[in-house]
Amino acid sequence: IRAYMLRYLADVERFDDIRPMFAFDCILKGIGAVFIGGGEEEGSIAEILWISWDRLITDPRSRMPLYEDSNVRGFATWYPVDEAAARYPKAKDKLKDMSRNAPVMDEFHPDLPQGFTCSYQNEKRVLVVDLWVKNPADKNWYYLCFSGDVLLAKPGISPYIGWRKGKQYATCPLVLV
């Protein structure tokens, strides 16, 4: 899958824009990550996005260097409340309610909020977590998207498709390098 990923990056996804950020993460931080949205056919790729190292969520019990044995992978992203509400319209009211009492960040550390909400210079933000968990019994990955105690998408089997020996299976679209 990495060969397909690199070919797609070079051909379609503005590889020159992504490469320096990805290389920085790999070399200086020790890990890089990309989100690979799969297509409908074996070997096809629909989208590739760079995920910054500081947004990653990984399995703390993983012992392999690229987290191949990981049972948990994900990433967390801060969104302005209005953008999060537009992305997840079914949870719009709950997101706005939870952000009403958001703690105000000081001007020295606006990028280090605590909890799932924050407010900085009149902008309220919420932390959205995209998480994939591997079921050891069936080897499929399951997806969960939440912010605090608010579910933003229906939990269930991962919508991303992987291929193993010509058969489809639910996979985690987050590849760590």
PDB file of C-alpha atoms in Angstrom:
ATOM      1  CA  ILE A   1       0.000   0.000   0.000  1.00  0.00           C
ATOM      2  CA  ARG A   2       2.949   2.355   0.631  1.00  0.00           C
ATOM      3  CA  ALA A   3       4.007   2.125  -3.028  1.00  0.00           C
ATOM      4  CA  TYR A   4       0.476   3.096  -4.130  1.00  0.00           C
ATOM      5  CA  MET A   5       0.488   5.890  -1.590  1.00  0.00           C
ATOM      6  CA  LEU A   6       3.770   7.373  -2.823  1.00  0.00           C
ATOM      7  CA  ARG A   7       2.765   7.120  -6.479  1.00  0.00           C
ATOM      8  CA  TYR A   8      -0.541   8.848  -5.762  1.00  0.00           C
ATOM      9  CA  LEU A   9       1.181  11.574  -3.751  1.00  0.00           C
ATOM     10  CA  ALA A  10       3.625  12.261  -6.562  1.00  0.00           C
ATOM     11  CA  ASP A  11       0.988  12.265  -9.307  1.00  0.00           C
ATOM     12  CA  VAL A  12      -2.042  13.948  -7.775  1.00  0.00           C
ATOM     13  CA  GLU A  13      -1.802  15.292  -4.247  1.00  0.00           C
ATOM     14  CA  ARG A  14       0.761  18.124  -4.567  1.00  0.00           C
ATOM     15  CA  PHE A  15       3.572  15.980  -3.222  1.00  0.00           C
ATOM     16  CA  ASP A  16       5.948  18.958  -3.196  1.00  0.00           C
ATOM     17  CA  ASP A  17       3.694  20.646  -0.611  1.00  0.00           C
ATOM     18  CA  ILE A  18       3.308  17.573   1.606  1.00  0.00           C
ATOM     19  CA  ARG A  19       6.842  16.128   1.393  1.00  0.00           C
ATOM     20  CA  PRO A  20       8.685  18.717   3.556  1.00  0.00           C
ATOM     21  CA  MET A  21       6.147  18.475   6.400  1.00  0.00           C
ATOM     22  CA  PHE A  22       6.103  14.696   6.261  1.00  0.00           C
ATOM     23  CA  ALA A  23       9.928  14.518   6.143  1.00  0.00           C
ATOM     24  CA  PHE A  24      10.185  16.884   9.108  1.00  0.00           C
ATOM     25  CA  ASP A  25       7.925  14.644  11.179  1.00  0.00           C
ATOM     26  CA  CYS A  26       9.782  11.467  10.172  1.00  0.00           C
ATOM     27  CA  ILE A  27      13.295  12.790  10.724  1.00  0.00           C
ATOM     28  CA  LEU A  28      12.953  15.132  13.687  1.00  0.00           C
ATOM     29  CA  LYS A  29      10.022  13.639  15.569  1.00  0.00           C
ATOM     30  CA  GLY A  30      10.621   9.993  14.666  1.00  0.00           C
ATOM     31  CA  ILE A  31       7.223   9.257  13.152  1.00  0.00           C
ATOM     32  CA  GLY A  32       5.151  10.444  10.230  1.00  0.00           C
ATOM     33  CA  ALA A  33       1.542   9.704   9.420  1.00  0.00           C
ATOM     34  CA  VAL A  34      -0.757   9.905   6.441  1.00  0.00           C
ATOM     35  CA  PHE A  35      -4.477   9.309   6.195  1.00  0.00           C
ATOM     36  CA  ILE A  36      -5.251   7.154   3.161  1.00  0.00           C
ATOM     37  CA  GLY A  37      -8.881   7.130   2.095  1.00  0.00           C
ATOM     38  CA  GLY A  38      -9.380   3.987   0.038  1.00  0.00           C
ATOM     39  CA  GLY A  39     -11.222   3.624  -3.227  1.00  0.00           C
ATOM     40  CA  GLU A  40     -13.706   0.994  -4.294  1.00  0.00           C
ATOM     41  CA  GLU A  41     -11.296  -1.311  -6.128  1.00  0.00           C
ATOM     42  CA  GLU A  42      -8.252  -3.199  -4.920  1.00  0.00           C
ATOM     43  CA  GLY A  43      -5.223  -0.926  -4.946  1.00  0.00           C
ATOM     44  CA  SER A  44      -7.171   2.265  -5.626  1.00  0.00           C
ATOM     45  CA  ILE A  45      -6.717   5.360  -3.464  1.00  0.00           C
ATOM     46  CA  ALA A  46      -9.232   8.211  -3.166  1.00  0.00           C
ATOM     47  CA  GLU A  47      -7.342  10.742  -0.989  1.00  0.00           C
ATOM     48  CA  ILE A  48      -4.164  11.165   1.027  1.00  0.00           C
ATOM     49  CA  LEU A  49      -3.745  13.704   3.819  1.00  0.00           C
ATOM     50  CA  TRP A  50      -0.701  14.442   5.968  1.00  0.00           C
ATOM     51  CA  ILE A  51      -1.363  14.125   9.726  1.00  0.00           C
ATOM     52  CA  SER A  52       0.975  16.086  11.977  1.00  0.00           C
ATOM     53  CA  TRP A  53       2.813  14.064  14.639  1.00  0.00           C
ATOM     54  CA  ASP A  54       1.307  16.139  17.458  1.00  0.00           C
ATOM     55  CA  ARG A  55      -2.243  15.137  16.448  1.00  0.00           C
ATOM     56  CA  LEU A  56      -1.580  11.372  16.512  1.00  0.00           C
ATOM     57  CA  ILE A  57      -3.129   8.919  18.935  1.00  0.00           C
ATOM     58  CA  THR A  58      -1.392   5.551  19.143  1.00  0.00           C
ATOM     59  CA  ASP A  59      -1.527   2.387  21.174  1.00  0.00           C
ATOM     60  CA  PRO A  60       0.836   2.827  24.152  1.00  0.00           C
ATOM     61  CA  ARG A  61       1.307  -0.949  24.329  1.00  0.00           C
ATOM     62  CA  SER A  62       2.558  -1.238  20.762  1.00  0.00           C
ATOM     63  CA  ARG A  63       6.100  -2.584  20.579  1.00  0.00           C
ATOM     64  CA  MET A  64       6.820  -2.400  16.849  1.00  0.00           C
ATOM     65  CA  PRO A  65       8.519   0.741  15.486  1.00  0.00           C
ATOM     66  CA  LEU A  66       5.797   1.592  12.946  1.00  0.00           C
ATOM     67  CA  TYR A  67       2.932   0.476  15.213  1.00  0.00           C
ATOM     68  CA  GLU A  68       2.115  -2.544  13.046  1.00  0.00           C
ATOM     69  CA  ASP A  69       0.880  -4.366  16.159  1.00  0.00           C
ATOM     70  CA  SER A  70      -1.197  -1.393  17.304  1.00  0.00           C
ATOM     71  CA  ASN A  71      -4.834  -1.967  18.208  1.00  0.00           C
ATOM     72  CA  VAL A  72      -5.638   1.751  18.495  1.00  0.00           C
ATOM     73  CA  ARG A  73      -4.872   4.559  16.034  1.00  0.00           C
ATOM     74  CA  GLY A  74      -6.339   7.967  15.564  1.00  0.00           C
ATOM     75  CA  PHE A  75      -5.884  11.690  15.468  1.00  0.00           C
ATOM     76  CA  ALA A  76      -7.308  14.719  17.229  1.00  0.00           C
ATOM     77  CA  THR A  77      -8.118  18.010  15.518  1.00  0.00           C
ATOM     78  CA  TRP A  78      -9.166  21.374  16.948  1.00  0.00           C
ATOM     79  CA  TYR A  79     -12.009  22.975  14.974  1.00  0.00           C
ATOM     80  CA  PRO A  80     -13.834  26.256  15.422  1.00  0.00           C
ATOM     81  CA  VAL A  81     -17.259  25.352  16.810  1.00  0.00           C
ATOM     82  CA  ASP A  82     -19.073  26.580  13.689  1.00  0.00           C
ATOM     83  CA  GLU A  83     -16.880  24.456  11.406  1.00  0.00           C
ATOM     84  CA  ALA A  84     -17.349  21.371  13.605  1.00  0.00           C
ATOM     85  CA  ALA A  85     -21.112  21.985  13.635  1.00  0.00           C
ATOM     86  CA  ALA A  86     -21.117  22.209   9.826  1.00  0.00           C
ATOM     87  CA  ARG A  87     -19.133  18.948   9.554  1.00  0.00           C
ATOM     88  CA  TYR A  88     -21.381  17.131  12.034  1.00  0.00           C
ATOM     89  CA  PRO A  89     -24.842  18.713  11.677  1.00  0.00           C
ATOM     90  CA  LYS A  90     -26.606  16.071  13.804  1.00  0.00           C
ATOM     91  CA  ALA A  91     -24.468  17.082  16.802  1.00  0.00           C
ATOM     92  CA  LYS A  92     -24.570  20.838  16.135  1.00  0.00           C
ATOM     93  CA  ASP A  93     -26.561  21.778  19.239  1.00  0.00           C
ATOM     94  CA  LYS A  94     -24.516  19.551  21.559  1.00  0.00           C
ATOM     95  CA  LEU A  95     -21.229  20.973  20.212  1.00  0.00           C
ATOM     96  CA  LYS A  96     -22.430  24.537  20.742  1.00  0.00           C
ATOM     97  CA  ASP A  97     -23.681  23.680  24.247  1.00  0.00           C
ATOM     98  CA  MET A  98     -20.389  22.109  25.300  1.00  0.00           C
ATOM     99  CA  SER A  99     -18.423  25.115  24.015  1.00  0.00           C
ATOM    100  CA  ARG A 100     -20.463  27.694  25.965  1.00  0.00           C
ATOM    101  CA  ASN A 101     -18.352  27.306  29.098  1.00  0.00           C
ATOM    102  CA  ALA A 102     -15.054  26.814  27.280  1.00  0.00           C
ATOM    103  CA  PRO A 103     -12.033  27.909  29.317  1.00  0.00           C
ATOM    104  CA  VAL A 104     -10.272  31.011  27.999  1.00  0.00           C
ATOM    105  CA  MET A 105      -6.703  30.402  26.806  1.00  0.00           C
ATOM    106  CA  ASP A 106      -3.999  32.867  27.720  1.00  0.00           C
ATOM    107  CA  GLU A 107      -2.035  34.654  25.017  1.00  0.00           C
ATOM    108  CA  PHE A 108       1.172  32.758  25.782  1.00  0.00           C
ATOM    109  CA  HIS A 109      -0.188  29.229  25.252  1.00  0.00           C
ATOM    110  CA  PRO A 110      -3.126  29.390  22.807  1.00  0.00           C
ATOM    111  CA  ASP A 111      -2.083  26.111  21.206  1.00  0.00           C
ATOM    112  CA  LEU A 112      -2.074  24.074  24.424  1.00  0.00           C
ATOM    113  CA  PRO A 113      -5.691  23.871  25.581  1.00  0.00           C
ATOM    114  CA  GLN A 114      -6.812  21.380  28.201  1.00  0.00           C
ATOM    115  CA  GLY A 115      -9.966  19.310  27.769  1.00  0.00           C
ATOM    116  CA  PHE A 116     -12.273  19.195  24.758  1.00  0.00           C
ATOM    117  CA  THR A 117     -13.163  22.893  24.475  1.00  0.00           C
ATOM    118  CA  CYS A 118     -11.347  26.216  24.596  1.00  0.00           C
ATOM    119  CA  SER A 119     -11.833  29.863  23.780  1.00  0.00           C
ATOM    120  CA  TYR A 120      -9.175  32.192  22.439  1.00  0.00           C
ATOM    121  CA  GLN A 121      -9.694  35.732  21.156  1.00  0.00           C
ATOM    122  CA  ASN A 122     -13.475  35.282  20.820  1.00  0.00           C
ATOM    123  CA  GLU A 123     -13.130  31.998  18.910  1.00  0.00           C
ATOM    124  CA  LYS A 124     -14.532  28.919  20.576  1.00  0.00           C
ATOM    125  CA  ARG A 125     -13.010  25.608  19.532  1.00  0.00           C
ATOM    126  CA  VAL A 126     -13.755  21.928  20.125  1.00  0.00           C
ATOM    127  CA  LEU A 127     -11.450  18.931  19.949  1.00  0.00           C
ATOM    128  CA  VAL A 128     -12.696  16.266  17.524  1.00  0.00           C
ATOM    129  CA  VAL A 129     -11.188  12.787  17.884  1.00  0.00           C
ATOM    130  CA  ASP A 130     -11.213  10.269  15.017  1.00  0.00           C
ATOM    131  CA  LEU A 131     -10.348   6.882  16.496  1.00  0.00           C
ATOM    132  CA  TRP A 132      -9.987   3.379  15.036  1.00  0.00           C
ATOM    133  CA  VAL A 133      -9.873   0.310  17.278  1.00  0.00           C
ATOM    134  CA  LYS A 134      -8.925  -3.157  16.036  1.00  0.00           C
ATOM    135  CA  ASN A 135     -11.067  -6.096  17.151  1.00  0.00           C
ATOM    136  CA  PRO A 136      -8.683  -8.982  17.865  1.00  0.00           C
ATOM    137  CA  ALA A 137     -11.408 -11.548  17.171  1.00  0.00           C
ATOM    138  CA  ASP A 138     -12.244 -10.633  13.568  1.00  0.00           C
ATOM    139  CA  LYS A 139      -9.173  -8.430  12.757  1.00  0.00           C
ATOM    140  CA  ASN A 140     -11.489  -5.669  11.492  1.00  0.00           C
ATOM    141  CA  TRP A 141     -11.074  -2.048  12.527  1.00  0.00           C
ATOM    142  CA  TYR A 142     -13.955  -0.136  14.113  1.00  0.00           C
ATOM    143  CA  TYR A 143     -14.416   3.633  13.907  1.00  0.00           C
ATOM    144  CA  LEU A 144     -15.484   6.134  16.540  1.00  0.00           C
ATOM    145  CA  CYS A 145     -15.685   9.937  16.195  1.00  0.00           C
ATOM    146  CA  PHE A 146     -16.373  12.066  19.271  1.00  0.00           C
ATOM    147  CA  SER A 147     -15.767  15.316  21.104  1.00  0.00           C
ATOM    148  CA  GLY A 148     -15.903  14.984  24.871  1.00  0.00           C
ATOM    149  CA  ASP A 149     -18.982  12.869  25.581  1.00  0.00           C
ATOM    150  CA  VAL A 150     -20.669  13.801  22.277  1.00  0.00           C
ATOM    151  CA  LEU A 151     -20.708  11.162  19.539  1.00  0.00           C
ATOM    152  CA  LEU A 152     -20.262  12.882  16.170  1.00  0.00           C
ATOM    153  CA  ALA A 153     -20.718   9.847  13.945  1.00  0.00           C
ATOM    154  CA  LYS A 154     -22.409   6.525  14.496  1.00  0.00           C
ATOM    155  CA  PRO A 155     -19.806   4.106  15.910  1.00  0.00           C
ATOM    156  CA  GLY A 156     -19.305   0.947  13.938  1.00  0.00           C
ATOM    157  CA  ILE A 157     -17.123  -0.949  11.544  1.00  0.00           C
ATOM    158  CA  SER A 158     -14.610   1.247   9.731  1.00  0.00           C
ATOM    159  CA  PRO A 159     -15.910   2.492   6.375  1.00  0.00           C
ATOM    160  CA  TYR A 160     -12.396   2.238   4.910  1.00  0.00           C
ATOM    161  CA  ILE A 161     -11.683  -0.840   2.867  1.00  0.00           C
ATOM    162  CA  GLY A 162      -8.467  -2.815   2.807  1.00  0.00           C
ATOM    163  CA  TRP A 163      -7.615  -5.760   0.633  1.00  0.00           C
ATOM    164  CA  ARG A 164      -5.981  -8.973   1.810  1.00  0.00           C
ATOM    165  CA  LYS A 165      -5.559 -11.875  -0.603  1.00  0.00           C
ATOM    166  CA  GLY A 166      -8.294 -10.518  -2.873  1.00  0.00           C
ATOM    167  CA  LYS A 167     -10.837 -10.092  -0.060  1.00  0.00           C
ATOM    168  CA  GLN A 168     -12.147  -6.879   1.472  1.00  0.00           C
ATOM    169  CA  TYR A 169     -11.828  -6.096   5.158  1.00  0.00           C
ATOM    170  CA  ALA A 170     -12.421  -3.023   7.336  1.00  0.00           C
ATOM    171  CA  THR A 171      -9.149  -1.222   7.892  1.00  0.00           C
ATOM    172  CA  CYS A 172      -7.649   1.799   9.594  1.00  0.00           C
ATOM    173  CA  PRO A 173      -6.812   4.481   7.003  1.00  0.00           C
ATOM    174  CA  LEU A 174      -4.013   5.905   9.145  1.00  0.00           C
ATOM    175  CA  VAL A 175      -0.564   4.725   8.041  1.00  0.00           C
ATOM    176  CA  LEU A 176       2.371   5.442  10.344  1.00  0.00           C
ATOM    177  CA  VAL A 177       5.873   5.626   8.869  1.00  0.00           C
TER     178      VAL A 177
END
